[in-house]
CSV table of C-alpha atoms and ligand atoms in Angstrom, one decimal:
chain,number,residue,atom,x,y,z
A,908,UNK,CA,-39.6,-174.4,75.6
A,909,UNK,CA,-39.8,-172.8,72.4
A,910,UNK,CA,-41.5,-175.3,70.8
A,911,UNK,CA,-44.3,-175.8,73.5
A,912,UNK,CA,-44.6,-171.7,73.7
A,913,UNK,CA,-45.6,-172.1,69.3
A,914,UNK,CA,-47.6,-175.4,70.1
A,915,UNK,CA,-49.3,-172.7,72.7
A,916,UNK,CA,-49.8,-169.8,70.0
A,917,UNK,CA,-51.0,-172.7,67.2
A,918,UNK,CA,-53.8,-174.1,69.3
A,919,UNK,CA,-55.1,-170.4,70.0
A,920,UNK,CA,-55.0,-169.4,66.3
A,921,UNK,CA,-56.9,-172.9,65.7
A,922,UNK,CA,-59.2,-171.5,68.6
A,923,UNK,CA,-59.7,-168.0,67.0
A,924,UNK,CA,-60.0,-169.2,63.4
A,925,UNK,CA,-63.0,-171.8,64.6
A,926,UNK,CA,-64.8,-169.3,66.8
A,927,UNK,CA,-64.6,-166.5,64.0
A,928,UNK,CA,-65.8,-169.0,61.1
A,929,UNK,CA,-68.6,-170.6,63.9
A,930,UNK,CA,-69.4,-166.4,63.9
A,931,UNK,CA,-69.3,-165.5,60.4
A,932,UNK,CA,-71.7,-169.1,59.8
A,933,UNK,CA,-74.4,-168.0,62.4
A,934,UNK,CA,-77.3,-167.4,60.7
A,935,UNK,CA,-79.3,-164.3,60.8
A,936,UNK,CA,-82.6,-164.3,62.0
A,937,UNK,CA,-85.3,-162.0,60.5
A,938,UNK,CA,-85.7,-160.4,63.8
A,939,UNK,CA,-82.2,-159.7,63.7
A,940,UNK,CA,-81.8,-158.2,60.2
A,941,UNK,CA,-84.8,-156.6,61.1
A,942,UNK,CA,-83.7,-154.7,64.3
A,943,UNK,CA,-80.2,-153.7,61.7
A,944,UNK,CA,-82.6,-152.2,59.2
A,945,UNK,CA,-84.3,-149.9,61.9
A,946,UNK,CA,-80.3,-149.4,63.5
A,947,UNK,CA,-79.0,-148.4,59.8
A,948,UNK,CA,-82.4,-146.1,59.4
A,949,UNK,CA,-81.9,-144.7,62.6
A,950,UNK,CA,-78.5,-143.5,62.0
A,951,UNK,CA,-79.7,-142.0,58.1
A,952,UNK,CA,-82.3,-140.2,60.2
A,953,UNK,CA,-80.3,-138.5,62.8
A,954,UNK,CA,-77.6,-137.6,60.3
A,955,UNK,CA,-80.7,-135.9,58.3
A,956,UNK,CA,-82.1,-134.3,61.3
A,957,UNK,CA,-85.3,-135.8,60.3
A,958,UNK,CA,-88.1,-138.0,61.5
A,959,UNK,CA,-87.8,-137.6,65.2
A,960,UNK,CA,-90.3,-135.8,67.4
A,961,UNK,CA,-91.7,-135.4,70.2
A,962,UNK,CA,-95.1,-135.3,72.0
A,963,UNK,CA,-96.3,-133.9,75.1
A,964,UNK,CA,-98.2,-135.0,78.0
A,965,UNK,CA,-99.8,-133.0,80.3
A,966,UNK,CA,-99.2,-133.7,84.4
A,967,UNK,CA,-102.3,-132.3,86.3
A,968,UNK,CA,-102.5,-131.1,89.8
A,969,UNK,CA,-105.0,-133.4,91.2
A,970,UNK,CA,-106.6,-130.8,93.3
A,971,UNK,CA,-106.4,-127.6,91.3
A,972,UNK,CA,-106.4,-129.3,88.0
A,973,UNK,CA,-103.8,-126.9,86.5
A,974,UNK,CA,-101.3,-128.4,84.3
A,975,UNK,CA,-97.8,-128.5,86.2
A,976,UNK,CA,-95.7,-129.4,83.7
A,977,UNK,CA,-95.4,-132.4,80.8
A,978,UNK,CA,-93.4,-135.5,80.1
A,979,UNK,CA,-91.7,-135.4,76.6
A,980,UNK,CA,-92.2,-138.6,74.8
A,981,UNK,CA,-90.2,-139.1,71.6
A,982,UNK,CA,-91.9,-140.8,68.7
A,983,UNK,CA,-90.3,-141.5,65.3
A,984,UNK,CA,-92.1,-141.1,62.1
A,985,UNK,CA,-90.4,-143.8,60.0
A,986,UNK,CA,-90.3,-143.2,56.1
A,987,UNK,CA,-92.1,-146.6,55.0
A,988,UNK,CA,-93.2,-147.6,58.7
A,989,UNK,CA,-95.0,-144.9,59.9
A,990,UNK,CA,-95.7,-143.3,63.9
A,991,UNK,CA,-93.0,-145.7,65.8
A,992,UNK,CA,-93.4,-146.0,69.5
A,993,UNK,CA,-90.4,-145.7,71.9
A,994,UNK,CA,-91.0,-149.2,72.9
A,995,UNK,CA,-90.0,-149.8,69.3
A,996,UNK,CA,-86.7,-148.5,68.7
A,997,UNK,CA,-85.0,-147.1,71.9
A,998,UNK,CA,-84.1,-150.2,73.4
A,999,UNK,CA,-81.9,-150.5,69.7
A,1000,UNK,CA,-80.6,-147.0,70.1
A,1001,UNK,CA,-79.5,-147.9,73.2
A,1002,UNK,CA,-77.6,-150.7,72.4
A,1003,UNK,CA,-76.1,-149.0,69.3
A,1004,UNK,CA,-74.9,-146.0,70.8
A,1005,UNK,CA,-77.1,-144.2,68.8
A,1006,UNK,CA,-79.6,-143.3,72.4
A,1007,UNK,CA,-76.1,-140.8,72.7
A,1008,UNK,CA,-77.0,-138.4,69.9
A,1009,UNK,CA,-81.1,-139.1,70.0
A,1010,UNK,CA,-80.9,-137.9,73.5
A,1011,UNK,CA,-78.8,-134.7,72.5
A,1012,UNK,CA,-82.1,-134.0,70.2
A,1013,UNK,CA,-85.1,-135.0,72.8
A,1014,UNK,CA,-83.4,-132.4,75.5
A,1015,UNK,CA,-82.5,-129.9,73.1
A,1016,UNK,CA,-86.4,-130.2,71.6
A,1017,UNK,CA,-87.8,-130.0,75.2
A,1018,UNK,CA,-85.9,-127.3,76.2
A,1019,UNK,CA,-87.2,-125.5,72.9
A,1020,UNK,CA,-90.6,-126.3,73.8
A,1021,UNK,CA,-90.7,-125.2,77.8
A,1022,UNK,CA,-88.8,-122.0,76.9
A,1023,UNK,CA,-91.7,-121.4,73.6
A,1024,UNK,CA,-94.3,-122.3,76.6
A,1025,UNK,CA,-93.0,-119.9,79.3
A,1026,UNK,CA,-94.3,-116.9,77.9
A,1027,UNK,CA,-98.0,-118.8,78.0
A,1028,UNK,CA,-98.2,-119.2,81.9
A,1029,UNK,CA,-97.1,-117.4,84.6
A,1030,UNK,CA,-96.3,-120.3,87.1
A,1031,UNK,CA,-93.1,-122.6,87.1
A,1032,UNK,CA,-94.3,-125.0,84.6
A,1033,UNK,CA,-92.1,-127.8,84.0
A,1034,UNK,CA,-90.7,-130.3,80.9
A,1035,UNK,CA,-90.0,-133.5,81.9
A,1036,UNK,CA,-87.1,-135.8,80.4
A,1037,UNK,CA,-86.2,-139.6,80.4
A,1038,UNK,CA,-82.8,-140.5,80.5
A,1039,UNK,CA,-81.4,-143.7,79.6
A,1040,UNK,CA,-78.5,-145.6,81.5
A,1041,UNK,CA,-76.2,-145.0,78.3
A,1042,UNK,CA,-76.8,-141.0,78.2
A,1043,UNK,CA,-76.4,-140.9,82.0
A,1044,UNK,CA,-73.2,-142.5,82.1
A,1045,UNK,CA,-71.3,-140.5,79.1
A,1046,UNK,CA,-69.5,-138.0,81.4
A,1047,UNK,CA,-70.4,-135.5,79.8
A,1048,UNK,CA,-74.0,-135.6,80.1
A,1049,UNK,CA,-74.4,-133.5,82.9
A,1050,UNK,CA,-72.0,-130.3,81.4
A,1051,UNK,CA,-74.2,-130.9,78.2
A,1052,UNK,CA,-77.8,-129.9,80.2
A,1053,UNK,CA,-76.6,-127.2,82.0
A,1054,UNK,CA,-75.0,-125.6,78.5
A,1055,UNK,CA,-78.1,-126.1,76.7
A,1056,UNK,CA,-80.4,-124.9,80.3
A,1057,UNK,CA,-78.0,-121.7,79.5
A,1058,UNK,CA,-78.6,-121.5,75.7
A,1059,UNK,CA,-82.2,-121.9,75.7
A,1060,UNK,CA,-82.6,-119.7,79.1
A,1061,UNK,CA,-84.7,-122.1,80.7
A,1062,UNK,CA,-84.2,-121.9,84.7
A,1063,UNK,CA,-82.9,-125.3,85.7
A,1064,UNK,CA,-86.0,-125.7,88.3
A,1065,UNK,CA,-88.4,-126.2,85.0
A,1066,UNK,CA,-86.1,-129.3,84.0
A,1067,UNK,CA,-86.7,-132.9,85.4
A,1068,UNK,CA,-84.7,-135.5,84.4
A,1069,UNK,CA,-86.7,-139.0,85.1
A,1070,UNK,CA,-84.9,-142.0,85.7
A,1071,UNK,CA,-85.2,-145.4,86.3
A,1072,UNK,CA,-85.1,-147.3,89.8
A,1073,UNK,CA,-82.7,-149.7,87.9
A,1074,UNK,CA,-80.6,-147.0,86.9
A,1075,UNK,CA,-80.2,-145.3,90.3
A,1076,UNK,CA,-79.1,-148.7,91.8
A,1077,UNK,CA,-76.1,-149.0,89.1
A,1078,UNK,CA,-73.1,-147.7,90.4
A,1079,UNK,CA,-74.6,-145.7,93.3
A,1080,UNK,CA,-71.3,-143.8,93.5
A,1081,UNK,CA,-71.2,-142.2,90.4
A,1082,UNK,CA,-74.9,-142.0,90.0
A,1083,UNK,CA,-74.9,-140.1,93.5
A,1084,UNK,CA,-71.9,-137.3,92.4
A,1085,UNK,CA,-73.5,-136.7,89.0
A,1086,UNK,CA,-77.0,-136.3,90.6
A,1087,UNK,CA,-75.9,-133.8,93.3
A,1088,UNK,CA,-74.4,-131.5,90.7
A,1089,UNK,CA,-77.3,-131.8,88.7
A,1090,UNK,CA,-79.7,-130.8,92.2
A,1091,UNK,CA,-77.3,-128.4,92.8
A,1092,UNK,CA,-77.9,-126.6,90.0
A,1093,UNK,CA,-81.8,-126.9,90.6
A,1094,UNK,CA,-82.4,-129.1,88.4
A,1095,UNK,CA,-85.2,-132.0,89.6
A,1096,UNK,CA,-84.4,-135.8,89.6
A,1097,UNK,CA,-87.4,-138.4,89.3
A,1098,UNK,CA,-87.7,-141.7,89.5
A,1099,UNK,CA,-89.7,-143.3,86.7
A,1100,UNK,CA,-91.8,-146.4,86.9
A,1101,UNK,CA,-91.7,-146.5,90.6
A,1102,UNK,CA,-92.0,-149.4,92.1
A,1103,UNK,CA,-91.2,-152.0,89.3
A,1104,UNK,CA,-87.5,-151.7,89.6
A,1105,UNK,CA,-85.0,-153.2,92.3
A,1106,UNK,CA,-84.7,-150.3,94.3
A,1107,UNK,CA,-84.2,-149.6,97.7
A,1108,UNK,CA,-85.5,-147.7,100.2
A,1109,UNK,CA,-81.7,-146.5,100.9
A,1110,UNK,CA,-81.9,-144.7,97.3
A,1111,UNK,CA,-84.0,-142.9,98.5
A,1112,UNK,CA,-82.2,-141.5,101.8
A,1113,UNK,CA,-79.0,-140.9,99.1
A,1114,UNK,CA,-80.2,-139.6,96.3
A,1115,UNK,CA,-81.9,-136.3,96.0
A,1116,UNK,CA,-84.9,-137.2,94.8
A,1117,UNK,CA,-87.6,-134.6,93.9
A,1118,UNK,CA,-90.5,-136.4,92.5
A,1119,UNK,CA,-91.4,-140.2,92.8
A,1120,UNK,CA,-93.3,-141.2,89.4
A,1121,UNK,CA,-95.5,-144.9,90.6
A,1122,UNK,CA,-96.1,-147.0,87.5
A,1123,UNK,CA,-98.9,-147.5,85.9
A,1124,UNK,CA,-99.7,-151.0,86.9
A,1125,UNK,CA,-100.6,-150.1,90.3
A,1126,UNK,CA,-103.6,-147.7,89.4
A,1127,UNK,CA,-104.4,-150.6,86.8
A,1128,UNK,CA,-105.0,-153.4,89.3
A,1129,UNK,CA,-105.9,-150.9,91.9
A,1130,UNK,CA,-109.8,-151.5,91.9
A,1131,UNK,CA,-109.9,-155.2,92.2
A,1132,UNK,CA,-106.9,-155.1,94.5
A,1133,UNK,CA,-107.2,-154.4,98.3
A,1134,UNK,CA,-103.1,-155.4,98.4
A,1135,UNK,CA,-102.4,-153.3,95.9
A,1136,UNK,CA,-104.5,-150.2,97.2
A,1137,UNK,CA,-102.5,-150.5,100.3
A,1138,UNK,CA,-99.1,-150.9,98.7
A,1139,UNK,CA,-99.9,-147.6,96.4
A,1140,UNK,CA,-101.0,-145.9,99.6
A,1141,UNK,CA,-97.8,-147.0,101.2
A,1142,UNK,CA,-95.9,-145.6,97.8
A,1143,UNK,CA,-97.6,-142.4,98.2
A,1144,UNK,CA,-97.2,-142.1,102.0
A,1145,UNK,CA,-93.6,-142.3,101.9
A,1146,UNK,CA,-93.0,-140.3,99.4
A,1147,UNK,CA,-94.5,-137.4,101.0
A,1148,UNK,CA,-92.8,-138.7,104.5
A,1149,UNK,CA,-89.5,-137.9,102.4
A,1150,UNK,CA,-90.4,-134.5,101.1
A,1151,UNK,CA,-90.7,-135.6,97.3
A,1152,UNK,CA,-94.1,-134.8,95.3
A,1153,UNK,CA,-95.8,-137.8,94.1
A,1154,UNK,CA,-97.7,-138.7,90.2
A,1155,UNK,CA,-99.0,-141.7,89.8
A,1156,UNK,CA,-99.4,-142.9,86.2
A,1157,UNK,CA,-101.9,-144.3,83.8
A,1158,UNK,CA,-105.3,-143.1,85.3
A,1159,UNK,CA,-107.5,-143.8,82.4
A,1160,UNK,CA,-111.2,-143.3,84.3
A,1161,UNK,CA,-113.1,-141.3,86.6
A,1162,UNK,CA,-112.6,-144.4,89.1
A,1163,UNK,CA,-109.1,-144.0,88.4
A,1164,UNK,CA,-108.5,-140.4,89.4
A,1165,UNK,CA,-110.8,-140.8,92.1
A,1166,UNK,CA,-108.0,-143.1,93.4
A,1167,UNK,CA,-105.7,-140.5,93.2
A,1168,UNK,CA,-107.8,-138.2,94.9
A,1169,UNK,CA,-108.3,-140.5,98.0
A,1170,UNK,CA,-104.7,-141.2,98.4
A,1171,UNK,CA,-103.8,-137.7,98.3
A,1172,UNK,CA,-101.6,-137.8,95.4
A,1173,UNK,CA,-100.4,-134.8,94.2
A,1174,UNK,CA,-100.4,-134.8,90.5
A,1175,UNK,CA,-101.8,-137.5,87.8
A,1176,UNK,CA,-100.1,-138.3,84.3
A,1177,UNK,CA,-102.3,-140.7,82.4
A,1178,UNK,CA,-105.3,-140.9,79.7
A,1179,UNK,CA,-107.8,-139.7,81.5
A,1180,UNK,CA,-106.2,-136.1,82.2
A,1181,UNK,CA,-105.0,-135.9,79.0
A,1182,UNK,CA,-102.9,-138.2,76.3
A,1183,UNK,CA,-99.8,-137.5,74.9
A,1184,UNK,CA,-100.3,-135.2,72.1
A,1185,UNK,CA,-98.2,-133.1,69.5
A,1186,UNK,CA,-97.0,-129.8,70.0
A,1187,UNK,CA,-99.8,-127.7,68.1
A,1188,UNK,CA,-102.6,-129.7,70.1
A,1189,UNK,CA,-100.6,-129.5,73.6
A,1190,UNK,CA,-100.5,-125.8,73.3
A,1191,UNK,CA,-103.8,-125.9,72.4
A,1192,UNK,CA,-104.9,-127.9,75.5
A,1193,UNK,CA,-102.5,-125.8,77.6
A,1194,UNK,CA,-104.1,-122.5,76.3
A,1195,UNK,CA,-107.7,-124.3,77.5
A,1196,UNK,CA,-106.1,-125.0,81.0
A,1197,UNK,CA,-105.5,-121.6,81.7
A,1198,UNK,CA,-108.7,-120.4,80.3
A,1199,UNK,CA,-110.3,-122.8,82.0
A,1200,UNK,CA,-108.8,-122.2,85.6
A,1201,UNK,CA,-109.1,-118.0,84.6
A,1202,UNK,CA,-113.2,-118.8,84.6
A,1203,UNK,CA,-112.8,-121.1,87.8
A,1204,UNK,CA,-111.2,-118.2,89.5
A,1205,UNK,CA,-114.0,-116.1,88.7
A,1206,UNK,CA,-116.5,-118.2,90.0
A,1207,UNK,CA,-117.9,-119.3,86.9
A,1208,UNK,CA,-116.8,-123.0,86.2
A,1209,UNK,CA,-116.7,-125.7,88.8
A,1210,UNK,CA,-113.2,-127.7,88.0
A,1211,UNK,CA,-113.6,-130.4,85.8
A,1212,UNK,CA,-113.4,-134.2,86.3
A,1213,UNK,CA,-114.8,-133.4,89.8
A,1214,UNK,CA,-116.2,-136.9,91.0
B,2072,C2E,P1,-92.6,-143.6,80.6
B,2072,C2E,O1,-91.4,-142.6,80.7
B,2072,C2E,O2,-93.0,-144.3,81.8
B,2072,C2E,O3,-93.7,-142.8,79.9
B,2072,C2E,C1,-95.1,-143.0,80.1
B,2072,C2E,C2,-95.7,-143.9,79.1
B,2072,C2E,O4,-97.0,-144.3,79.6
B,2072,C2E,C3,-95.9,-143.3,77.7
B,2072,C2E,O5,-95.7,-144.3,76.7
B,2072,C2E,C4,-97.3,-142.8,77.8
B,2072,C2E,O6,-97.9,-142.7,76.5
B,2072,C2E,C5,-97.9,-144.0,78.6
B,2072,C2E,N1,-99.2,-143.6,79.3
B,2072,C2E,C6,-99.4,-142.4,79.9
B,2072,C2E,N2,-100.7,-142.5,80.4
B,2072,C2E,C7,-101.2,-143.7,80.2
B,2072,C2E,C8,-102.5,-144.3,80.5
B,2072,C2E,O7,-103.4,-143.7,81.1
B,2072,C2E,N3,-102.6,-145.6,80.0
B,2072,C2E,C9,-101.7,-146.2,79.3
B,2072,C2E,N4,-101.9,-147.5,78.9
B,2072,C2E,N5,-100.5,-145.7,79.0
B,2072,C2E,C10,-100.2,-144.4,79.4
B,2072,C2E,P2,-94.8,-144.1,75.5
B,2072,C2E,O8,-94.9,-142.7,75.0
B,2072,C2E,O9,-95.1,-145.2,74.5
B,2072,C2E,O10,-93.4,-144.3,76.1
B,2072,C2E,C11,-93.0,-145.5,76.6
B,2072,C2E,C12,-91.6,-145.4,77.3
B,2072,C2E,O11,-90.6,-145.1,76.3
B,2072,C2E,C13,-91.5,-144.3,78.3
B,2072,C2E,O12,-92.2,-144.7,79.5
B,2072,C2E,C14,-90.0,-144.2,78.4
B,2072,C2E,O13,-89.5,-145.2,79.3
B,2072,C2E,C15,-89.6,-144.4,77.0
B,2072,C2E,N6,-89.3,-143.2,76.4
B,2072,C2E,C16,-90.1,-142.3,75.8
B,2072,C2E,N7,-89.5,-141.2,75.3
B,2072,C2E,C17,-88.2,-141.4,75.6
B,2072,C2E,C18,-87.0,-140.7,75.4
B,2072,C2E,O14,-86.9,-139.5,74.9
B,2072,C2E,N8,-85.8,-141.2,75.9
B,2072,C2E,C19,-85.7,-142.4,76.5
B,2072,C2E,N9,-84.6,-142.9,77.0
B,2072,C2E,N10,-86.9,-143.1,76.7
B,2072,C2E,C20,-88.0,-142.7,76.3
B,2073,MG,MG1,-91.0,-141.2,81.9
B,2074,MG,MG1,-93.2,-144.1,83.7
């Protein structure tokens, strides 16, 4: 017995020993050494503090044209590299870990910039948020909002947190508890990218949903597409069925927002209302908003982008 039971513990060792060298032999591809250079820089820069930022872009009221609230996109200004776009380098925070403590800074940084803004408009004006599977499943994600909601004094209602359809449909059970506490609180759930995911239409019965975001590739095809007219319409339709208010993304043209006007979409988040932009030129374009709609009220502008 004995002697099978070391034959046993031999062959593994043999096992180990082969897959280990097989792993330590594996060569490494630029792309990957590449992808560890941003990781290691990543991890200098949020020790530092340094590089991360984030811009701002406006979500218009498609009737009123007033600026209801923004989206905070984070962009990181690389020593050697230069602007870096999301796309870039939080897919490899995510899978570093590293999404944990860049997430820390993007809510703390939006917070900062809704409770600067507050004093600028006199109408709940909110700061949107996108969270990441990782963040949302640390279990302490949800106590660490509401702490900084309190420390920054921003009423939860002005906070939405915009997540994925992919995300929602990973363990519903969790995902439903920690977005109940979060609604409970007031503070408003999205779904992001609507439409591109795998969700379905039970999510949206279970969750408590506030705001349904459509992707940008539906306005995109919209104009040479009668299917995908209809299945934007449909988007919209239930949406508002549900009680949830409804953006959809990306309009870059007059044609585009016209779109949006016919399908009775509340609000509109893309080029053609206004780009993503840093924080001195956002406050800048907020301050014309409200000038803007001030004159309107008077009677002496007509509202822009009017078709
Ligand atoms: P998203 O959350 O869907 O954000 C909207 C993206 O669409 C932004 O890209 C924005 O610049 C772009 N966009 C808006 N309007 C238009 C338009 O009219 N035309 C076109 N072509 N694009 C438009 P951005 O800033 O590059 O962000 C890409 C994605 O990166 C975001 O998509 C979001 O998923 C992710 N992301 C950005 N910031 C964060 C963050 O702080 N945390 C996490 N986890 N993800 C983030
Ligand atoms: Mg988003
Ligand atoms: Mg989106």
């Amino acid at each position: 017995m004995k002697s099978i039971a070391k034959k046993n513990e031999n062959v593994k060792q043999n096992v180990l020993s082969g897959f280990l060298t097989h792993c330590v032999s594996v060569p490494m591809t630029p792309a990957y050494k590449a992808r560890k250079n941003l990781e290691k820089d990543m991890r200098a820069a949020l020790a530092k503090r340094q590089g991360f930022l984030l811009y701002f872009q406006p979500e218009i009221d498609v009737s009123t044209m007033q600026i209801v609230g923004w989206e905070a996109l984070l962009r990181w200004h690389h020593p050697e590299k230069g602007m870096l776009s999301p796309d870039v380098f939080i897919p490899i925070a995510e899978e570093s870990g590293l999404i944990l403590p860049l997430g820390d800074l993007v809510v703390e940084q939006a917070l900062f910039q809704i409770h600067a803004w507050m004093s600028l408009v006199s109408y709940p004006m909110t700061m949107a948020v996108n969270v990441s599977m990782k963040q949302f499943e640390n279990k302490s994600f949800v106590k660490s909002v509401m702490k900084k909601l309190t420390h920054w004094h921003v009423p939860p209602a002005l906070l939405e947190l915009e997540l994925t359809e992919s995300l929602l449909m990973k363990n519903p059970k969790y995902t439903i508890d920690e977005l109940q506490k979060l609604s409970k609180i007031g503070v408003h759930i999205t779904i992001d990218d609507f439409g591109t995911g795998f969700s379905s239409f039970g999510s949206l019965i279970d969750l408590p949903i506030y705001k349904l975001k459509i992707d940008r590739s539906f306005i995109h095809r919209a104009p040479r597409s009668v299917k995908g007219m209809k299945v934007m319409e449909a988007m919209v339709k239930t949406g508002h069925l549900l009680g949830m208010k409804v953006v959809i993304e990306g309009a870059e043209t007059a044609q585009d927002f016209k779109v949006l006007k016919d399908l009775d979409c509340d609000y509109s988040q893309g080029y053609y209302t206004g780009r993503p932009m840093d924080e001195a030129t956002a406050t800048e374009f907020l301050e014309k908003n409200i000038a803007m709609r001030a004159l309107f009220f008077q009677g002496q502008l007509d509202l822009p982008f009017r078709s």
